[in-house]
Amino acid sequence: MTPGEFERAIITISKEHLATLPAAEYPGEICLIDRKNQVADAVSELKESKIIGFDTETRPSFKRGQHYSVSLIQLATPDKCFLFRTNLIGYPKELIKLIEDPEILKVGLSIHDDFINLRKSATFSPQGFVDLQSFVKEFKIADNSLSRVYAILFGKRISKGQRLTNWEANELTQQQKIYASLDANACIQIYQFLKDGKFDPHTSEYLVLPPEPIEEIQEIKEGEE
């Protein structure tokens, strides 16, 4: 690939190829926070980490006009994920202060949407966040979904089988806990892998040249004539 072609190239993985990859596994500990008296200790432990992975889950709606508030906030260190069941505990001040702390690095993907949903239930100003959707663009990764970015970097597939399950169930299943924890932990893995210079876009097997814009093709044809 010439330098000019590389400038125009993007990194993307097809849905078909993604489906062939082995499933990713969550490597760490899971701590469920479903009582308010657990929040302070959990936040204190999170604040000791140099980086926190962030994600949310919301009970899916299958009826027109029906909407639910965020059911779960996942905040992960590299080896442990805390699952805050906000449908049960609300938004304690310790949790809000952590989300608002500009000195604590928090990494998520498509966090703008998460913030919109969170603000329907609580008032706060999130700070200290990195949105991977923008960050990965610096490495020519065009895909926006967590599962695709993770697959491009690590060759494994994050299963989305639990995404549309009931996140307000009386008891979360082990599968739900693992799914939620992996999503938050994956944000840390992606950020650190890219930040540490372990990914070279030049050598990615998913580097491709996108189709030329129709206008550009038309100009070339007219010039040839």
Tab-separated table of C-alpha atoms in Angstrom:
chain	number	residue	atom	x	y	z
A	1	MET	CA	0.000	0.000	0.000
A	2	THR	CA	1.456	3.365	-1.028
A	3	PRO	CA	1.676	6.295	1.432
A	4	GLY	CA	-1.164	7.996	-0.434
A	5	GLU	CA	-3.343	4.921	-0.230
A	6	PHE	CA	-2.580	4.511	3.480
A	7	GLU	CA	-3.748	8.053	4.126
A	8	ARG	CA	-7.117	7.156	2.617
A	9	ALA	CA	-7.325	3.669	4.105
A	10	ILE	CA	-9.446	2.707	7.115
A	11	ILE	CA	-9.472	-0.198	9.525
A	12	THR	CA	-12.754	-2.075	9.733
A	13	ILE	CA	-13.958	-5.619	10.387
A	14	SER	CA	-16.944	-7.194	8.660
A	15	LYS	CA	-19.889	-8.650	10.536
A	16	GLU	CA	-19.196	-11.992	8.895
A	17	HIS	CA	-15.564	-12.096	10.024
A	18	LEU	CA	-16.493	-10.904	13.509
A	19	ALA	CA	-18.821	-13.892	13.888
A	20	THR	CA	-15.963	-16.352	13.266
A	21	LEU	CA	-13.772	-15.095	16.118
A	22	PRO	CA	-13.508	-16.879	19.489
A	23	ALA	CA	-15.480	-15.398	22.361
A	24	ALA	CA	-13.743	-13.040	24.772
A	25	GLU	CA	-13.784	-13.845	28.477
A	26	TYR	CA	-13.876	-11.500	31.462
A	27	PRO	CA	-10.633	-11.997	33.410
A	28	GLY	CA	-11.368	-10.292	36.713
A	29	GLU	CA	-13.458	-10.136	39.874
A	30	ILE	CA	-17.072	-8.929	39.952
A	31	CYS	CA	-18.547	-6.948	42.849
A	32	LEU	CA	-22.292	-6.296	42.838
A	33	ILE	CA	-23.394	-3.073	44.555
A	34	ASP	CA	-27.110	-3.303	45.315
A	35	ARG	CA	-27.221	-1.577	48.718
A	36	LYS	CA	-26.388	2.051	49.472
A	37	ASN	CA	-24.112	1.142	52.377
A	38	GLN	CA	-21.770	-0.598	49.908
A	39	VAL	CA	-21.173	2.470	47.742
A	40	ALA	CA	-18.599	4.387	49.792
A	41	ASP	CA	-16.170	1.461	50.075
A	42	ALA	CA	-16.567	0.609	46.378
A	43	VAL	CA	-15.891	4.183	45.290
A	44	SER	CA	-12.906	4.402	47.629
A	45	GLU	CA	-11.376	1.326	45.999
A	46	LEU	CA	-12.089	2.625	42.501
A	47	LYS	CA	-10.361	5.929	43.261
A	48	GLU	CA	-7.120	4.047	43.904
A	49	SER	CA	-7.000	2.901	40.269
A	50	LYS	CA	-5.126	4.934	37.634
A	51	ILE	CA	-7.847	4.182	35.088
A	52	ILE	CA	-11.521	3.215	35.304
A	53	GLY	CA	-13.589	1.548	32.597
A	54	PHE	CA	-17.144	2.874	32.276
A	55	ASP	CA	-20.385	1.575	30.806
A	56	THR	CA	-24.110	1.448	31.537
A	57	GLU	CA	-27.004	-0.922	30.936
A	58	THR	CA	-30.689	-0.105	30.596
A	59	ARG	CA	-33.672	-2.404	30.658
A	60	PRO	CA	-34.787	-2.824	27.042
A	61	SER	CA	-38.208	-1.648	25.943
A	62	PHE	CA	-40.271	-3.614	23.465
A	63	LYS	CA	-43.283	-1.281	23.391
A	64	ARG	CA	-43.587	1.992	21.523
A	65	GLY	CA	-43.308	4.991	23.841
A	66	GLN	CA	-42.024	2.941	26.766
A	67	HIS	CA	-38.652	3.982	28.192
A	68	TYR	CA	-36.603	2.975	31.203
A	69	SER	CA	-33.911	4.757	33.189
A	70	VAL	CA	-30.363	3.423	33.457
A	71	SER	CA	-30.443	0.208	35.473
A	72	LEU	CA	-26.746	-0.413	35.954
A	73	ILE	CA	-23.478	1.547	35.979
A	74	GLN	CA	-20.326	-0.494	35.476
A	75	LEU	CA	-17.070	0.964	36.801
A	76	ALA	CA	-14.028	-1.254	36.404
A	77	THR	CA	-10.382	-1.310	37.393
A	78	PRO	CA	-8.049	-3.522	35.329
A	79	ASP	CA	-8.826	-6.526	37.544
A	80	LYS	CA	-12.202	-5.821	39.171
A	81	CYS	CA	-15.588	-4.509	38.094
A	82	PHE	CA	-18.169	-2.883	40.346
A	83	LEU	CA	-21.775	-3.164	39.184
A	84	PHE	CA	-23.883	-0.363	40.680
A	85	ARG	CA	-27.579	-1.270	40.457
A	86	THR	CA	-28.924	2.270	40.151
A	87	ASN	CA	-32.507	1.042	39.820
A	88	LEU	CA	-32.163	-0.108	43.446
A	89	ILE	CA	-29.719	2.357	45.041
A	90	GLY	CA	-30.258	5.501	42.981
A	91	TYR	CA	-27.278	7.866	42.670
A	92	PRO	CA	-25.480	8.276	46.008
A	93	LYS	CA	-23.285	11.358	46.363
A	94	GLU	CA	-20.072	9.284	46.410
A	95	LEU	CA	-20.919	7.817	43.006
A	96	ILE	CA	-21.772	11.207	41.506
A	97	LYS	CA	-18.545	12.754	42.844
A	98	LEU	CA	-16.518	9.988	41.216
A	99	ILE	CA	-18.198	10.574	37.861
A	100	GLU	CA	-17.598	14.328	38.203
A	101	ASP	CA	-13.952	14.081	39.329
A	102	PRO	CA	-11.718	15.516	36.553
A	103	GLU	CA	-8.581	14.016	38.115
A	104	ILE	CA	-9.722	10.407	37.721
A	105	LEU	CA	-9.338	8.980	34.207
A	106	LYS	CA	-12.474	7.189	33.069
A	107	VAL	CA	-12.778	5.476	29.686
A	108	GLY	CA	-15.948	4.489	27.866
A	109	LEU	CA	-17.421	4.219	24.397
A	110	SER	CA	-20.288	6.341	23.074
A	111	ILE	CA	-20.383	8.015	26.484
A	112	HIS	CA	-22.472	10.930	25.185
A	113	ASP	CA	-25.469	8.599	24.923
A	114	ASP	CA	-24.797	7.233	28.413
A	115	PHE	CA	-24.702	10.746	29.856
A	116	ILE	CA	-27.998	11.681	28.191
A	117	ASN	CA	-29.681	8.644	29.742
A	118	LEU	CA	-28.092	9.182	33.146
A	119	ARG	CA	-29.190	12.819	33.295
A	120	LYS	CA	-32.796	11.659	33.087
A	121	SER	CA	-32.403	10.377	36.642
A	122	ALA	CA	-29.681	12.520	38.237
A	123	THR	CA	-28.059	15.935	37.928
A	124	PHE	CA	-24.306	15.942	37.463
A	125	SER	CA	-21.481	17.072	35.167
A	126	PRO	CA	-19.276	14.148	34.072
A	127	GLN	CA	-15.564	14.996	33.871
A	128	GLY	CA	-12.316	13.112	33.308
A	129	PHE	CA	-13.715	10.937	30.524
A	130	VAL	CA	-12.172	9.662	27.286
A	131	ASP	CA	-14.591	8.512	24.588
A	132	LEU	CA	-13.072	5.621	22.660
A	133	GLN	CA	-15.248	6.380	19.639
A	134	SER	CA	-13.140	9.464	19.048
A	135	PHE	CA	-9.870	8.091	20.415
A	136	VAL	CA	-9.672	5.091	18.059
A	137	LYS	CA	-10.020	7.365	15.024
A	138	GLU	CA	-6.417	8.460	15.655
A	139	PHE	CA	-5.423	4.892	14.777
A	140	LYS	CA	-7.508	4.768	11.567
A	141	ILE	CA	-10.129	2.511	13.179
A	142	ALA	CA	-13.415	3.395	11.525
A	143	ASP	CA	-15.712	1.054	13.461
A	144	ASN	CA	-17.655	2.566	16.366
A	145	SER	CA	-18.935	-0.445	18.315
A	146	LEU	CA	-17.053	-1.842	21.294
A	147	SER	CA	-17.258	-5.390	19.990
A	148	ARG	CA	-15.736	-4.484	16.609
A	149	VAL	CA	-12.937	-2.346	18.025
A	150	TYR	CA	-12.103	-5.097	20.514
A	151	ALA	CA	-12.082	-7.691	17.739
A	152	ILE	CA	-9.745	-5.605	15.574
A	153	LEU	CA	-7.229	-5.232	18.403
A	154	PHE	CA	-7.448	-8.583	20.162
A	155	GLY	CA	-8.955	-11.034	17.666
A	156	LYS	CA	-11.817	-11.967	19.998
A	157	ARG	CA	-15.553	-11.385	19.920
A	158	ILE	CA	-17.549	-9.800	22.733
A	159	SER	CA	-20.865	-11.638	22.786
A	160	LYS	CA	-23.930	-9.378	22.817
A	161	GLY	CA	-26.346	-12.117	23.815
A	162	GLN	CA	-27.184	-10.499	27.170
A	163	ARG	CA	-27.670	-6.943	25.914
A	164	LEU	CA	-31.460	-7.132	25.645
A	165	THR	CA	-32.061	-8.999	28.888
A	166	ASN	CA	-33.910	-7.519	31.872
A	167	TRP	CA	-31.398	-5.384	33.781
A	168	GLU	CA	-34.008	-4.646	36.453
A	169	ALA	CA	-34.634	-8.288	37.339
A	170	ASN	CA	-34.732	-9.104	41.044
A	171	GLU	CA	-31.478	-11.012	40.641
A	172	LEU	CA	-28.973	-10.541	37.836
A	173	THR	CA	-27.760	-13.791	36.317
A	174	GLN	CA	-24.088	-14.692	36.276
A	175	GLN	CA	-24.165	-14.288	32.493
A	176	GLN	CA	-25.467	-10.727	32.854
A	177	LYS	CA	-22.781	-9.871	35.410
A	178	ILE	CA	-20.000	-11.232	33.196
A	179	TYR	CA	-21.332	-9.439	30.115
A	180	ALA	CA	-21.603	-6.110	31.936
A	181	SER	CA	-18.161	-6.452	33.514
A	182	LEU	CA	-16.466	-7.391	30.260
A	183	ASP	CA	-17.842	-4.310	28.504
A	184	ALA	CA	-16.340	-1.966	31.104
A	185	ASN	CA	-13.075	-3.885	31.334
A	186	ALA	CA	-12.753	-3.963	27.534
A	187	CYS	CA	-12.671	-0.157	27.506
A	188	ILE	CA	-9.568	-0.239	29.700
A	189	GLN	CA	-7.931	-2.922	27.574
A	190	ILE	CA	-8.525	-0.967	24.353
A	191	TYR	CA	-7.298	2.349	25.743
A	192	GLN	CA	-4.147	0.959	27.317
A	193	PHE	CA	-3.277	-1.164	24.260
A	194	LEU	CA	-3.477	1.854	21.977
A	195	LYS	CA	-1.916	4.289	24.442
A	196	ASP	CA	1.060	1.963	24.992
A	197	GLY	CA	1.785	1.872	21.249
A	198	LYS	CA	1.047	-1.827	20.881
A	199	PHE	CA	-1.061	-1.380	17.743
A	200	ASP	CA	0.401	-0.505	14.345
A	201	PRO	CA	-2.290	0.477	11.805
A	202	HIS	CA	0.146	-0.265	8.953
A	203	THR	CA	0.202	-3.973	9.779
A	204	SER	CA	-3.475	-4.517	10.655
A	205	GLU	CA	-5.122	-7.291	8.654
A	206	TYR	CA	-8.283	-5.166	8.624
A	207	LEU	CA	-6.717	-2.216	6.794
A	208	VAL	CA	-8.705	-1.579	3.607
A	209	LEU	CA	-9.225	1.105	1.000
A	210	PRO	CA	-12.796	2.425	1.102
A	211	PRO	CA	-14.701	2.909	-2.164
A	212	GLU	CA	-13.914	6.221	-3.815
A	213	PRO	CA	-16.651	8.853	-3.495
A	214	ILE	CA	-19.035	8.927	-6.470
A	215	GLU	CA	-18.148	12.575	-7.132
A	216	GLU	CA	-14.454	11.716	-7.306
A	217	ILE	CA	-15.056	8.831	-9.712
A	218	GLN	CA	-17.234	11.036	-11.903
A	219	GLU	CA	-14.532	13.733	-12.057
A	220	ILE	CA	-11.960	11.163	-13.138
A	221	LYS	CA	-14.208	9.872	-15.890
A	222	GLU	CA	-14.928	13.363	-17.168
A	223	GLY	CA	-11.209	14.176	-17.150
A	224	GLU	CA	-10.473	11.049	-19.171
A	225	GLU	CA	-13.016	12.052	-21.759
